[in-house]
């Protein structure tokens, strides 16, 4: 089974999402962050389930969609995946720096 590693950036993204939603509702902030975390669990058994990130030529950098969020991850090897960032679909991924990695 594949190990999922959350990078510092991805953890900070998750916290920012929580903080933003919590301004209106802590309950929904918790639900959204739980949905995002849970969505990544499928990668343990199906790491290639996400589609290739269109802004990046690297086939190892892929994404899952959860609601309005793009969960960008990189397949490091057959045993490890790094969650790179969680990005709102309305934002320009090119400005994130992820595309330049």
PDB file of N, CA and C in Angstrom, residues 7-8 13 15 17 21-22 30 36 41 43 46 48 54 59 64 66 68-69 74-77 79 81 86 88-89 101:
ATOM      1  N   UNK A   7       2.882  17.381   2.322  1.00  0.00           N
ATOM      2  CA  UNK A   7       3.960  18.365   2.415  1.00  0.00           C
ATOM      3  C   UNK A   7       3.522  19.514   3.316  1.00  0.00           C
ATOM      4  N   UNK A   8       4.481  20.279   3.760  1.00  0.00           N
ATOM      5  CA  UNK A   8       4.181  21.428   4.611  1.00  0.00           C
ATOM      6  C   UNK A   8       3.228  22.389   3.900  1.00  0.00           C
ATOM      7  N   UNK A  13      -2.107  24.776   3.310  1.00  0.00           N
ATOM      8  CA  UNK A  13      -3.280  25.018   2.465  1.00  0.00           C
ATOM      9  C   UNK A  13      -4.547  24.543   3.169  1.00  0.00           C
ATOM     10  N   UNK A  15      -5.052  24.164   6.343  1.00  0.00           N
ATOM     11  CA  UNK A  15      -5.330  25.057   7.472  1.00  0.00           C
ATOM     12  C   UNK A  15      -5.944  26.370   6.992  1.00  0.00           C
ATOM     13  N   UNK A  17      -7.718  26.840   4.284  1.00  0.00           N
ATOM     14  CA  UNK A  17      -9.089  26.539   3.865  1.00  0.00           C
ATOM     15  C   UNK A  17      -9.996  26.467   5.095  1.00  0.00           C
ATOM     16  N   UNK A  21     -13.169  29.131   5.846  1.00  0.00           N
ATOM     17  CA  UNK A  21     -14.546  28.661   5.981  1.00  0.00           C
ATOM     18  C   UNK A  21     -15.045  28.851   7.414  1.00  0.00           C
ATOM     19  N   UNK A  22     -14.153  28.702   8.389  1.00  0.00           N
ATOM     20  CA  UNK A  22     -14.531  28.814   9.805  1.00  0.00           C
ATOM     21  C   UNK A  22     -15.001  30.221  10.183  1.00  0.00           C
ATOM     22  N   UNK A  30     -14.768  22.105   9.298  1.00  0.00           N
ATOM     23  CA  UNK A  30     -14.330  20.756   9.667  1.00  0.00           C
ATOM     24  C   UNK A  30     -14.774  19.735   8.632  1.00  0.00           C
ATOM     25  N   UNK A  36     -11.607  16.702   2.142  1.00  0.00           N
ATOM     26  CA  UNK A  36     -10.357  16.803   1.391  1.00  0.00           C
ATOM     27  C   UNK A  36      -9.373  15.722   1.819  1.00  0.00           C
ATOM     28  N   UNK A  41      -7.398   9.280   0.395  1.00  0.00           N
ATOM     29  CA  UNK A  41      -7.203   7.888   0.825  1.00  0.00           C
ATOM     30  C   UNK A  41      -7.270   6.892  -0.327  1.00  0.00           C
ATOM     31  N   UNK A  43      -5.811   7.119  -2.990  1.00  0.00           N
ATOM     32  CA  UNK A  43      -4.475   7.032  -3.592  1.00  0.00           C
ATOM     33  C   UNK A  43      -3.655   5.878  -3.035  1.00  0.00           C
ATOM     34  N   UNK A  46      -4.962   3.225  -5.439  1.00  0.00           N
ATOM     35  CA  UNK A  46      -5.043   3.594  -6.853  1.00  0.00           C
ATOM     36  C   UNK A  46      -4.324   4.918  -7.102  1.00  0.00           C
ATOM     37  N   UNK A  48      -2.779   6.204  -9.550  1.00  0.00           N
ATOM     38  CA  UNK A  48      -2.904   6.830 -10.864  1.00  0.00           C
ATOM     39  C   UNK A  48      -4.345   7.239 -11.189  1.00  0.00           C
ATOM     40  N   UNK A  54      -2.912  19.580 -16.161  1.00  0.00           N
ATOM     41  CA  UNK A  54      -2.790  20.156 -17.503  1.00  0.00           C
ATOM     42  C   UNK A  54      -1.662  21.187 -17.608  1.00  0.00           C
ATOM     43  N   UNK A  59       4.125  13.581 -15.925  1.00  0.00           N
ATOM     44  CA  UNK A  59       3.034  12.624 -15.728  1.00  0.00           C
ATOM     45  C   UNK A  59       2.897  12.172 -14.281  1.00  0.00           C
ATOM     46  N   UNK A  64      -6.609  15.220  -7.960  1.00  0.00           N
ATOM     47  CA  UNK A  64      -7.958  14.755  -7.638  1.00  0.00           C
ATOM     48  C   UNK A  64      -8.798  16.007  -7.424  1.00  0.00           C
ATOM     49  N   UNK A  66     -12.046  17.593  -5.454  1.00  0.00           N
ATOM     50  CA  UNK A  66     -13.010  17.428  -4.361  1.00  0.00           C
ATOM     51  C   UNK A  66     -13.749  18.751  -4.228  1.00  0.00           C
ATOM     52  N   UNK A  68     -14.774  22.185  -4.958  1.00  0.00           N
ATOM     53  CA  UNK A  68     -14.123  23.269  -5.704  1.00  0.00           C
ATOM     54  C   UNK A  68     -12.610  23.279  -5.535  1.00  0.00           C
ATOM     55  N   UNK A  69     -12.049  22.169  -5.116  1.00  0.00           N
ATOM     56  CA  UNK A  69     -10.616  22.120  -4.829  1.00  0.00           C
ATOM     57  C   UNK A  69      -9.898  21.093  -5.679  1.00  0.00           C
ATOM     58  N   UNK A  74       2.065  14.256  -6.227  1.00  0.00           N
ATOM     59  CA  UNK A  74       3.147  13.723  -7.061  1.00  0.00           C
ATOM     60  C   UNK A  74       3.415  12.284  -6.660  1.00  0.00           C
ATOM     61  N   UNK A  75       3.466  11.427  -7.655  1.00  0.00           N
ATOM     62  CA  UNK A  75       3.831  10.036  -7.407  1.00  0.00           C
ATOM     63  C   UNK A  75       5.351   9.986  -7.367  1.00  0.00           C
ATOM     64  N   UNK A  76       5.890   9.756  -6.185  1.00  0.00           N
ATOM     65  CA  UNK A  76       7.343   9.718  -5.995  1.00  0.00           C
ATOM     66  C   UNK A  76       7.891   8.382  -6.491  1.00  0.00           C
ATOM     67  N   UNK A  77       7.288   7.301  -6.041  1.00  0.00           N
ATOM     68  CA  UNK A  77       7.616   5.958  -6.517  1.00  0.00           C
ATOM     69  C   UNK A  77       6.422   5.061  -6.226  1.00  0.00           C
ATOM     70  N   UNK A  79       5.726   3.317  -3.863  1.00  0.00           N
ATOM     71  CA  UNK A  79       5.357   3.232  -2.450  1.00  0.00           C
ATOM     72  C   UNK A  79       5.061   4.572  -1.778  1.00  0.00           C
ATOM     73  N   UNK A  81       3.539   8.792  -2.206  1.00  0.00           N
ATOM     74  CA  UNK A  81       2.913   9.926  -2.878  1.00  0.00           C
ATOM     75  C   UNK A  81       3.040  11.137  -1.976  1.00  0.00           C
ATOM     76  N   UNK A  86      -3.286  22.046  -2.113  1.00  0.00           N
ATOM     77  CA  UNK A  86      -4.729  22.003  -2.327  1.00  0.00           C
ATOM     78  C   UNK A  86      -5.096  23.392  -2.815  1.00  0.00           C
ATOM     79  N   UNK A  88      -7.871  26.031  -4.845  1.00  0.00           N
ATOM     80  CA  UNK A  88      -9.244  26.299  -5.279  1.00  0.00           C
ATOM     81  C   UNK A  88      -9.278  26.385  -6.802  1.00  0.00           C
ATOM     82  N   UNK A  89     -10.289  25.795  -7.393  1.00  0.00           N
ATOM     83  CA  UNK A  89     -10.365  25.714  -8.858  1.00  0.00           C
ATOM     84  C   UNK A  89     -10.461  27.078  -9.530  1.00  0.00           C
ATOM     85  N   UNK A 101       7.819  23.363 -10.446  1.00  0.00           N
ATOM     86  CA  UNK A 101       8.594  22.335  -9.743  1.00  0.00           C
ATOM     87  C   UNK A 101       9.093  21.302 -10.726  1.00  0.00           C
TER      88      UNK A 101
END
